[in-house]
């Protein structure tokens, strides 16, 4: 593909974005098919991710984690469908940034991309934090920050080497987690049947005295971060073979598979240990897994979980580097961020920038990071649902009975549901998210000289 840049620069002024970039003119390697994309999405989500915020959401919902996951899955299916539709229309990297730019113009596109950056910059961070928490629990003599530093360095090097190395590593990561899931389910069911009477509705009804749906919705809002894998799949459009066909399929397969895994593990976990409070809310998973299979299963979980967190960090850093690269070559960010390394054909500077931001994991806590990621995710999801309506229903005029359902009703439902979850987040998340949006608006005002000039826009053309 050959990108060209529209800057609409008045005579005598320096353009906001580069007129051309040598490295940008050399396209990505199209090496990914549906299986690899699904693996990237699942690894990004981490099949064991329910244990990342297990204690936090169980306590928040009064033991109704399964109900919260069910609500989130319904919302995500509508939104994943919208991502698939937009990836067919615009099979390019940049995810919600690209879709919003093409549907609503570069100004709103920038704000969508800025919102998405909040998620992607924080997602590697949450993985490093979890690696530190669980490794320190396994090896108390070594402080968590040591494990975090080693992980950041390893992930950075692998990302610089390229997407093929990441895709190969993902097979090992998913294999380990799949093996753990089989063992956990088998041992968990065995422990449940050995206890006598079991309340099969407990994972949905929660602890005695748990009333009202507001806590469930609040938990569902936090759990949105678990589904960012389908958004991550869309960022690899320029490295996908036949993206108009393969991307939508991979996005929906990833969402359904992940949703079933999350819901199943949450359900069995509550039956194994039907409590709504824990000794340590951040590492509550250890209590659940210990109840299912003892210390040996806990040790295996730690190994599988660390591998999964490393895999997720690999994929999430790859995704955010591609978004930064896409915005860099459009002139939204400095041109240097829009170049690929001559040898590795990877965006080295965006990768290093993401690693630097990840060092904030030393000062932020798990609940704060999780809530902030969900804020950005829900904003981006809302924009993509609206983009389907704008592009297909209004711009393409794909109406009629079928068009109304597919291009207006279904994405409209997705939009309403994401806004509904967005309002269920806590005040801190909304406040910080709005502050992040305000910074983005100021930067956009700078780029456009007080909104007197069009925002820089990347014009991508297929080869």
Short mmCIF file of C-alpha atoms in Angstrom, two decimals:
data_model
loop_
_atom_site.label_atom_id
_atom_site.label_comp_id
_atom_site.label_asym_id
_atom_site.label_seq_id
_atom_site.Cartn_x
_atom_site.Cartn_y
_atom_site.Cartn_z
CA UNK A 1 0.00 0.00 0.00
CA UNK A 2 1.13 3.57 -0.64
CA UNK A 3 0.15 6.18 1.92
CA UNK A 4 -0.20 9.80 0.92
CA UNK A 5 -0.86 12.69 3.24
CA UNK A 6 -3.44 15.43 3.09
CA UNK A 7 -2.23 18.44 5.03
CA UNK A 8 -4.07 21.29 3.30
CA UNK A 9 -1.30 23.61 4.38
CA UNK A 10 -1.63 27.33 3.56
CA UNK A 11 1.16 28.80 1.48
CA UNK A 12 4.22 29.70 3.48
CA UNK A 13 3.36 27.52 6.48
CA UNK A 14 5.16 24.40 7.55
CA UNK A 15 2.98 21.31 7.06
CA UNK A 16 1.72 19.51 10.14
CA UNK A 17 2.57 16.06 8.78
CA UNK A 18 5.24 14.83 6.39
CA UNK A 19 4.49 14.97 2.70
CA UNK A 20 6.09 11.59 2.35
CA UNK A 21 7.99 9.15 4.50
CA UNK A 22 10.36 6.66 2.98
CA UNK A 23 9.72 3.98 5.54
CA UNK A 24 5.97 4.51 5.36
CA UNK A 25 6.09 3.81 1.63
CA UNK A 26 7.28 0.31 2.33
CA UNK A 27 4.27 -1.74 3.39
CA UNK A 28 3.86 -4.25 6.17
CA UNK A 29 4.30 -7.95 5.48
CA UNK A 30 0.92 -9.68 5.04
CA UNK A 31 1.57 -12.91 6.94
CA UNK A 32 -1.45 -13.33 9.25
CA UNK A 33 -4.46 -15.56 8.59
CA UNK A 34 -7.59 -16.18 10.71
CA UNK A 35 -5.94 -18.71 13.09
CA UNK A 36 -3.02 -16.38 13.80
CA UNK A 37 -5.35 -13.41 14.27
CA UNK A 38 -7.56 -15.35 16.69
CA UNK A 39 -4.47 -16.43 18.61
CA UNK A 40 -3.26 -12.82 18.76
CA UNK A 41 -6.67 -11.76 20.05
CA UNK A 42 -6.91 -14.54 22.65
CA UNK A 43 -3.38 -13.99 23.86
CA UNK A 44 -4.04 -10.27 24.05
CA UNK A 45 -7.13 -10.93 26.18
CA UNK A 46 -5.33 -13.67 28.15
CA UNK A 47 -7.76 -16.60 28.60
CA UNK A 48 -6.91 -16.52 32.31
CA UNK A 49 -7.63 -12.79 32.53
CA UNK A 50 -10.64 -13.38 34.78
CA UNK A 51 -8.12 -13.92 37.55
CA UNK A 52 -6.57 -10.48 36.93
CA UNK A 53 -9.46 -8.60 38.52
CA UNK A 54 -11.20 -11.61 40.09
CA UNK A 55 -11.14 -10.39 43.68
CA UNK A 56 -11.91 -6.78 42.76
CA UNK A 57 -15.03 -7.58 40.71
CA UNK A 58 -16.27 -10.38 42.98
CA UNK A 59 -16.22 -8.03 45.97
CA UNK A 60 -17.74 -5.19 43.94
CA UNK A 61 -20.63 -7.31 42.63
CA UNK A 62 -21.27 -9.21 45.85
CA UNK A 63 -20.15 -12.52 44.36
CA UNK A 64 -21.92 -12.07 40.99
CA UNK A 65 -18.89 -12.18 38.69
CA UNK A 66 -20.60 -14.59 36.27
CA UNK A 67 -23.57 -12.24 35.92
CA UNK A 68 -21.20 -9.33 35.22
CA UNK A 69 -19.35 -11.33 32.54
CA UNK A 70 -22.65 -12.32 30.91
CA UNK A 71 -23.72 -8.67 30.66
CA UNK A 72 -20.35 -7.64 29.24
CA UNK A 73 -20.38 -10.43 26.64
CA UNK A 74 -23.77 -9.32 25.30
CA UNK A 75 -22.53 -5.73 24.95
CA UNK A 76 -19.28 -6.83 23.32
CA UNK A 77 -20.98 -9.01 20.70
CA UNK A 78 -22.77 -5.97 19.28
CA UNK A 79 -19.58 -3.92 19.34
CA UNK A 80 -17.39 -6.70 17.88
CA UNK A 81 -19.83 -6.93 14.99
CA UNK A 82 -19.38 -3.19 14.38
CA UNK A 83 -15.59 -3.61 14.38
CA UNK A 84 -15.94 -6.37 11.82
CA UNK A 85 -18.12 -4.19 9.60
CA UNK A 86 -15.70 -1.27 9.75
CA UNK A 87 -12.68 -3.51 9.10
CA UNK A 88 -14.38 -4.59 5.86
CA UNK A 89 -14.87 -0.99 4.79
CA UNK A 90 -11.40 0.21 5.85
CA UNK A 91 -8.93 -2.72 6.10
CA UNK A 92 -6.09 -0.59 7.45
CA UNK A 93 -4.23 -0.29 10.75
CA UNK A 94 -5.26 2.23 13.39
CA UNK A 95 -8.46 0.58 14.65
CA UNK A 96 -11.06 3.06 16.01
CA UNK A 97 -8.78 5.94 14.93
CA UNK A 98 -8.99 4.89 11.29
CA UNK A 99 -12.73 4.11 11.41
CA UNK A 100 -13.63 7.41 13.07
CA UNK A 101 -11.36 9.40 10.75
CA UNK A 102 -12.88 7.90 7.62
CA UNK A 103 -16.46 8.21 8.91
CA UNK A 104 -16.46 11.52 10.81
CA UNK A 105 -13.31 13.31 9.66
CA UNK A 106 -9.82 13.72 11.08
CA UNK A 107 -10.88 15.82 14.09
CA UNK A 108 -13.12 13.20 15.68
CA UNK A 109 -10.77 10.52 14.39
CA UNK A 110 -7.99 12.07 16.41
CA UNK A 111 -10.11 12.12 19.57
CA UNK A 112 -11.10 8.47 19.07
CA UNK A 113 -7.47 7.51 18.58
CA UNK A 114 -6.47 9.56 21.60
CA UNK A 115 -9.05 7.76 23.73
CA UNK A 116 -7.86 4.39 22.45
CA UNK A 117 -4.29 5.31 23.32
CA UNK A 118 -5.29 5.43 26.99
CA UNK A 119 -6.22 1.73 26.80
CA UNK A 120 -3.28 0.54 24.81
CA UNK A 121 -0.66 2.46 26.75
CA UNK A 122 -2.00 1.04 30.03
CA UNK A 123 -2.62 -2.55 28.93
CA UNK A 124 1.05 -3.62 28.85
CA UNK A 125 1.38 -1.90 32.23
CA UNK A 126 -1.34 -4.01 33.87
CA UNK A 127 0.40 -7.17 32.66
CA UNK A 128 3.73 -6.10 34.14
CA UNK A 129 2.01 -5.23 37.42
CA UNK A 130 0.33 -8.65 37.58
CA UNK A 131 3.59 -10.41 36.77
CA UNK A 132 5.19 -8.59 39.68
CA UNK A 133 2.30 -9.45 42.06
CA UNK A 134 2.23 -13.18 41.32
CA UNK A 135 5.98 -13.69 40.97
CA UNK A 136 6.62 -11.94 44.28
CA UNK A 137 3.97 -14.19 45.86
CA UNK A 138 5.86 -17.22 44.50
CA UNK A 139 9.34 -15.88 45.34
CA UNK A 140 8.96 -13.49 48.32
CA UNK A 141 12.71 -12.88 48.57
CA UNK A 142 12.75 -11.05 45.23
CA UNK A 143 10.88 -7.71 45.01
CA UNK A 144 8.13 -7.34 42.40
CA UNK A 145 9.92 -4.53 40.54
CA UNK A 146 12.75 -6.90 39.50
CA UNK A 147 10.32 -9.18 37.69
CA UNK A 148 8.62 -6.19 36.13
CA UNK A 149 11.86 -4.74 34.74
CA UNK A 150 12.94 -8.09 33.28
CA UNK A 151 9.52 -8.51 31.63
CA UNK A 152 9.55 -5.01 30.11
CA UNK A 153 13.00 -5.59 28.57
CA UNK A 154 12.09 -9.03 27.18
CA UNK A 155 8.81 -7.84 25.66
CA UNK A 156 10.46 -4.77 24.11
CA UNK A 157 13.17 -6.86 22.40
CA UNK A 158 10.67 -9.38 20.99
CA UNK A 159 8.45 -6.61 19.63
CA UNK A 160 11.38 -4.99 17.89
CA UNK A 161 12.25 -8.33 16.24
CA UNK A 162 8.82 -8.44 14.58
CA UNK A 163 5.28 -9.81 14.45
CA UNK A 164 6.32 -13.27 13.23
CA UNK A 165 8.28 -13.85 16.44
CA UNK A 166 5.25 -12.78 18.48
CA UNK A 167 2.85 -15.04 16.56
CA UNK A 168 5.10 -18.07 17.14
CA UNK A 169 5.43 -17.33 20.86
CA UNK A 170 1.63 -17.12 21.11
CA UNK A 171 1.20 -20.82 20.29
CA UNK A 172 3.20 -21.73 23.41
CA UNK A 173 1.35 -19.21 25.57
CA UNK A 174 -2.13 -20.35 24.53
CA UNK A 175 -1.11 -24.01 24.87
CA UNK A 176 0.00 -23.52 28.48
CA UNK A 177 -3.16 -21.68 29.42
CA UNK A 178 -5.39 -24.24 27.67
CA UNK A 179 -3.72 -27.02 29.64
CA UNK A 180 -4.25 -25.15 32.90
CA UNK A 181 -7.90 -24.48 32.08
CA UNK A 182 -8.51 -28.21 31.47
CA UNK A 183 -6.86 -29.13 34.78
CA UNK A 184 -8.65 -26.39 36.71
CA UNK A 185 -12.06 -27.34 35.33
CA UNK A 186 -11.48 -31.05 36.02
CA UNK A 187 -10.19 -30.52 39.57
CA UNK A 188 -12.75 -27.79 40.25
CA UNK A 189 -15.68 -29.98 39.22
CA UNK A 190 -14.25 -32.81 41.30
CA UNK A 191 -14.03 -30.61 44.38
CA UNK A 192 -17.56 -29.28 43.80
CA UNK A 193 -19.15 -32.72 43.52
CA UNK A 194 -17.38 -33.81 46.68
CA UNK A 195 -18.99 -31.09 48.79
CA UNK A 196 -22.55 -32.42 48.60
CA UNK A 197 -25.27 -29.90 47.77
CA UNK A 198 -24.28 -27.10 45.40
CA UNK A 199 -26.24 -23.94 44.54
CA UNK A 200 -25.85 -23.80 40.76
CA UNK A 201 -27.35 -20.30 40.61
CA UNK A 202 -24.95 -18.83 43.19
CA UNK A 203 -22.50 -17.43 40.58
CA UNK A 204 -25.36 -15.27 39.26
CA UNK A 205 -27.29 -14.51 42.45
CA UNK A 206 -24.19 -13.86 44.58
CA UNK A 207 -23.80 -13.73 48.33
CA UNK A 208 -26.75 -13.48 50.65
CA UNK A 209 -27.89 -9.88 50.87
CA UNK A 210 -26.47 -8.90 47.46
CA UNK A 211 -29.21 -6.71 46.02
CA UNK A 212 -29.69 -4.47 43.02
CA UNK A 213 -28.09 -4.59 39.59
CA UNK A 214 -25.96 -1.45 39.88
CA UNK A 215 -22.96 -3.35 41.34
CA UNK A 216 -23.23 -5.90 38.51
CA UNK A 217 -23.21 -3.14 35.89
CA UNK A 218 -20.24 -1.48 37.62
CA UNK A 219 -18.40 -4.80 37.51
CA UNK A 220 -19.35 -5.26 33.85
CA UNK A 221 -17.90 -1.84 33.03
CA UNK A 222 -14.54 -2.83 34.54
CA UNK A 223 -14.58 -6.18 32.72
CA UNK A 224 -14.66 -4.44 29.32
CA UNK A 225 -10.87 -4.42 29.44
CA UNK A 226 -11.02 -8.22 29.12
CA UNK A 227 -12.43 -7.91 25.59
CA UNK A 228 -9.94 -5.50 24.06
CA UNK A 229 -8.51 -8.42 22.12
CA UNK A 230 -11.00 -7.99 19.28
CA UNK A 231 -9.96 -4.35 18.99
CA UNK A 232 -6.34 -5.51 18.94
CA UNK A 233 -7.12 -7.87 16.05
CA UNK A 234 -8.29 -4.91 13.96
CA UNK A 235 -4.96 -3.12 14.43
CA UNK A 236 -3.18 -5.85 12.44
CA UNK A 237 -5.18 -5.17 9.26
CA UNK A 238 -2.11 -4.21 7.25
CA UNK A 239 -0.37 -7.47 8.16
CA UNK A 240 -3.41 -9.67 7.39
CA UNK A 241 -3.92 -11.76 4.27
CA UNK A 242 -7.23 -10.83 2.59
CA UNK A 243 -8.22 -8.48 5.46
CA UNK A 244 -11.75 -7.71 4.20
CA UNK A 245 -12.64 -11.37 4.59
CA UNK A 246 -10.41 -12.54 7.42
CA UNK A 247 -10.62 -9.63 9.88
CA UNK A 248 -14.40 -9.74 10.52
CA UNK A 249 -14.28 -13.51 10.98
CA UNK A 250 -11.34 -13.35 13.36
CA UNK A 251 -12.92 -10.54 15.40
CA UNK A 252 -16.19 -12.42 15.99
CA UNK A 253 -14.49 -15.78 16.64
CA UNK A 254 -12.15 -14.16 19.16
CA UNK A 255 -15.01 -12.43 21.00
CA UNK A 256 -17.22 -15.53 21.25
CA UNK A 257 -14.41 -17.88 22.28
CA UNK A 258 -13.06 -15.50 24.89
CA UNK A 259 -16.54 -14.78 26.25
CA UNK A 260 -17.28 -18.48 26.71
CA UNK A 261 -13.93 -19.03 28.44
CA UNK A 262 -14.42 -16.06 30.79
CA UNK A 263 -17.98 -17.00 31.67
CA UNK A 264 -17.16 -20.68 32.21
CA UNK A 265 -14.13 -20.03 34.40
CA UNK A 266 -15.99 -17.40 36.44
CA UNK A 267 -18.89 -19.80 37.01
CA UNK A 268 -16.76 -22.74 38.13
CA UNK A 269 -14.51 -20.52 40.26
CA UNK A 270 -17.45 -19.29 42.32
CA UNK A 271 -18.77 -22.81 42.80
CA UNK A 272 -15.32 -23.90 44.01
CA UNK A 273 -15.04 -21.03 46.49
CA UNK A 274 -18.46 -19.35 47.01
CA UNK A 275 -17.25 -16.27 48.90
CA UNK A 276 -17.42 -12.54 48.18
CA UNK A 277 -14.42 -11.33 50.23
CA UNK A 278 -10.75 -12.33 50.17
CA UNK A 279 -7.58 -11.99 52.25
CA UNK A 280 -5.78 -10.19 49.40
CA UNK A 281 -8.10 -8.81 46.75
CA UNK A 282 -5.33 -8.41 44.13
CA UNK A 283 -4.22 -12.07 44.31
CA UNK A 284 -7.59 -13.60 45.20
CA UNK A 285 -7.14 -16.13 42.38
CA UNK A 286 -4.62 -18.01 44.49
CA UNK A 287 -7.31 -18.71 47.10
CA UNK A 288 -9.72 -20.02 44.47
CA UNK A 289 -7.17 -22.19 42.68
CA UNK A 290 -5.81 -23.52 45.96
CA UNK A 291 -9.35 -24.58 46.91
CA UNK A 292 -9.68 -26.43 43.60
CA UNK A 293 -6.35 -28.23 43.36
CA UNK A 294 -3.99 -27.33 46.18
CA UNK A 295 -0.45 -25.96 46.03
CA UNK A 296 0.54 -27.92 42.94
CA UNK A 297 -2.23 -26.35 40.86
CA UNK A 298 -1.34 -22.93 42.29
CA UNK A 299 2.25 -23.40 41.08
CA UNK A 300 1.08 -24.41 37.62
CA UNK A 301 -1.34 -21.48 37.55
CA UNK A 302 1.47 -19.08 38.37
CA UNK A 303 3.56 -20.42 35.48
CA UNK A 304 0.66 -20.36 33.01
CA UNK A 305 -0.50 -16.95 34.17
CA UNK A 306 2.93 -15.38 33.91
CA UNK A 307 3.28 -16.83 30.41
CA UNK A 308 -0.14 -15.42 29.52
CA UNK A 309 0.69 -12.01 30.94
CA UNK A 310 3.92 -11.93 28.96
CA UNK A 311 2.02 -12.93 25.81
CA UNK A 312 -0.58 -10.23 26.45
CA UNK A 313 2.13 -7.65 27.04
CA UNK A 314 3.78 -8.70 23.76
CA UNK A 315 0.57 -8.34 21.77
CA UNK A 316 -0.68 -5.19 23.48
CA UNK A 317 2.64 -3.43 23.00
CA UNK A 318 2.60 -4.50 19.34
CA UNK A 319 -0.90 -3.05 18.95
CA UNK A 320 -0.24 0.31 20.57
CA UNK A 321 3.00 0.74 18.64
CA UNK A 322 1.02 0.32 15.41
CA UNK A 323 -1.56 2.88 16.50
CA UNK A 324 1.18 5.37 17.39
CA UNK A 325 2.90 4.57 14.09
CA UNK A 326 -0.35 5.19 12.20
CA UNK A 327 -0.87 8.53 13.96
CA UNK A 328 2.79 9.42 13.51
CA UNK A 329 2.77 9.01 9.75
CA UNK A 330 -0.41 11.11 9.57
CA UNK A 331 1.33 14.05 11.25
CA UNK A 332 -0.69 13.82 14.47
CA UNK A 333 2.49 12.80 16.28
CA UNK A 334 6.10 13.62 15.28
CA UNK A 335 7.12 12.08 11.96
CA UNK A 336 9.82 9.95 13.60
CA UNK A 337 7.09 7.87 15.26
CA UNK A 338 5.67 7.06 11.82
CA UNK A 339 8.78 5.33 10.50
CA UNK A 340 9.61 1.62 10.42
CA UNK A 341 13.06 0.32 11.26
CA UNK A 342 14.94 -0.41 8.03
CA UNK A 343 16.09 -3.87 9.13
CA UNK A 344 13.28 -5.20 11.33
CA UNK A 345 10.37 -3.44 9.58
CA UNK A 346 8.86 -2.62 12.99
CA UNK A 347 8.03 0.75 14.63
CA UNK A 348 10.95 0.83 17.06
CA UNK A 349 10.39 4.32 18.52
CA UNK A 350 6.70 3.70 19.38
CA UNK A 351 7.71 0.39 20.98
CA UNK A 352 10.31 2.11 23.16
CA UNK A 353 7.85 4.87 24.07
CA UNK A 354 5.31 2.28 25.23
CA UNK A 355 7.95 0.58 27.37
CA UNK A 356 8.80 3.90 29.01
CA UNK A 357 5.13 4.55 29.87
CA UNK A 358 4.87 1.03 31.31
CA UNK A 359 7.26 2.05 34.08
CA UNK A 360 4.26 3.77 35.71
CA UNK A 361 3.26 0.28 36.86
CA UNK A 362 5.57 0.94 39.82
CA UNK A 363 3.25 3.65 41.20
CA UNK A 364 -0.32 2.75 40.05
CA UNK A 365 -2.58 0.09 41.60
CA UNK A 366 -4.55 -2.65 39.87
CA UNK A 367 -8.06 -1.20 40.33
CA UNK A 368 -7.04 2.24 39.02
CA UNK A 369 -5.36 0.86 35.91
CA UNK A 370 -8.27 -1.52 35.20
CA UNK A 371 -10.89 1.22 35.46
CA UNK A 372 -8.93 3.65 33.30
CA UNK A 373 -8.47 1.04 30.57
CA UNK A 374 -12.20 0.35 30.57
CA UNK A 375 -12.98 4.08 30.25
CA UNK A 376 -10.94 4.43 27.08
CA UNK A 377 -12.25 1.14 25.70
CA UNK A 378 -15.90 2.13 26.11
CA UNK A 379 -15.36 5.51 24.46
CA UNK A 380 -13.68 3.84 21.47
CA UNK A 381 -16.40 1.17 21.29
CA UNK A 382 -19.08 3.86 21.23
CA UNK A 383 -17.39 5.69 18.37
CA UNK A 384 -17.03 2.53 16.27
CA UNK A 385 -20.72 1.67 16.69
CA UNK A 386 -21.61 5.17 15.52
CA UNK A 387 -19.14 4.88 12.63
CA UNK A 388 -21.07 1.91 11.24
CA UNK A 389 -24.26 3.98 11.20
CA UNK A 390 -22.53 6.97 9.63
CA UNK A 391 -20.63 5.02 6.95
CA UNK A 392 -23.14 2.42 5.87
CA UNK A 393 -26.53 3.95 6.63
CA UNK A 394 -25.88 7.60 5.79
CA UNK A 395 -22.83 7.73 3.50
CA UNK A 396 -23.38 4.49 1.56
CA UNK A 397 -27.19 4.77 1.88
CA UNK A 398 -27.41 1.01 2.56
CA UNK A 399 -30.98 1.10 3.80
CA UNK A 400 -34.10 -0.93 3.11
CA UNK A 401 -35.33 -3.53 5.63
CA UNK A 402 -32.00 -5.39 5.80
CA UNK A 403 -29.99 -2.19 5.83
CA UNK A 404 -32.00 -0.70 8.69
CA UNK A 405 -31.36 -3.79 10.84
CA UNK A 406 -27.67 -4.23 10.01
CA UNK A 407 -26.62 -0.61 9.61
CA UNK A 408 -28.83 1.23 12.09
CA UNK A 409 -30.55 -0.98 14.69
CA UNK A 410 -27.72 -3.38 15.63
CA UNK A 411 -24.92 -0.77 15.85
CA UNK A 412 -27.39 1.55 17.58
CA UNK A 413 -27.98 -1.08 20.26
CA UNK A 414 -24.22 -1.51 20.60
CA UNK A 415 -23.81 2.24 21.09
CA UNK A 416 -26.54 2.50 23.74
CA UNK A 417 -25.15 -0.49 25.66
CA UNK A 418 -21.58 0.84 25.69
CA UNK A 419 -22.75 4.26 26.90
CA UNK A 420 -24.77 2.51 29.59
CA UNK A 421 -21.67 0.65 30.84
CA UNK A 422 -19.58 3.84 30.58
CA UNK A 423 -21.88 5.58 33.07
CA UNK A 424 -21.39 2.65 35.48
CA UNK A 425 -17.66 3.36 35.97
CA UNK A 426 -16.50 4.99 39.18
CA UNK A 427 -15.98 8.73 39.48
CA UNK A 428 -12.17 8.52 39.50
CA UNK A 429 -12.09 6.71 36.16
CA UNK A 430 -14.51 9.13 34.53
CA UNK A 431 -12.64 12.13 35.93
CA UNK A 432 -9.23 10.92 34.77
CA UNK A 433 -10.63 9.86 31.41
CA UNK A 434 -12.18 13.25 30.82
CA UNK A 435 -8.90 14.91 31.80
CA UNK A 436 -7.11 12.71 29.24
CA UNK A 437 -9.65 13.77 26.62
CA UNK A 438 -9.08 17.43 27.53
CA UNK A 439 -5.32 17.04 26.98
CA UNK A 440 -6.06 15.47 23.60
CA UNK A 441 -8.33 18.38 22.67
CA UNK A 442 -5.60 20.87 23.57
CA UNK A 443 -3.09 18.96 21.44
CA UNK A 444 -5.54 18.92 18.54
CA UNK A 445 -6.02 22.68 18.91
CA UNK A 446 -2.23 23.09 18.69
CA UNK A 447 -1.99 20.92 15.58
CA UNK A 448 -4.76 22.83 13.83
CA UNK A 449 -3.68 26.30 14.94
CA UNK A 450 -6.76 26.79 17.09
CA UNK A 451 -9.00 24.66 14.82
CA UNK A 452 -8.37 27.05 11.90
CA UNK A 453 -6.74 24.28 9.86
CA UNK A 454 -7.90 20.74 9.13
CA UNK A 455 -6.45 18.05 11.37
CA UNK A 456 -3.78 15.94 9.63
CA UNK A 457 -5.27 12.91 7.91
CA UNK A 458 -3.68 9.69 6.68
CA UNK A 459 -4.88 8.74 3.22
CA UNK A 460 -4.24 5.00 2.81
CA UNK A 461 -4.57 3.28 -0.53
CA UNK A 462 -4.39 -0.44 -1.08
CA UNK A 463 -1.58 -1.70 -3.23
#
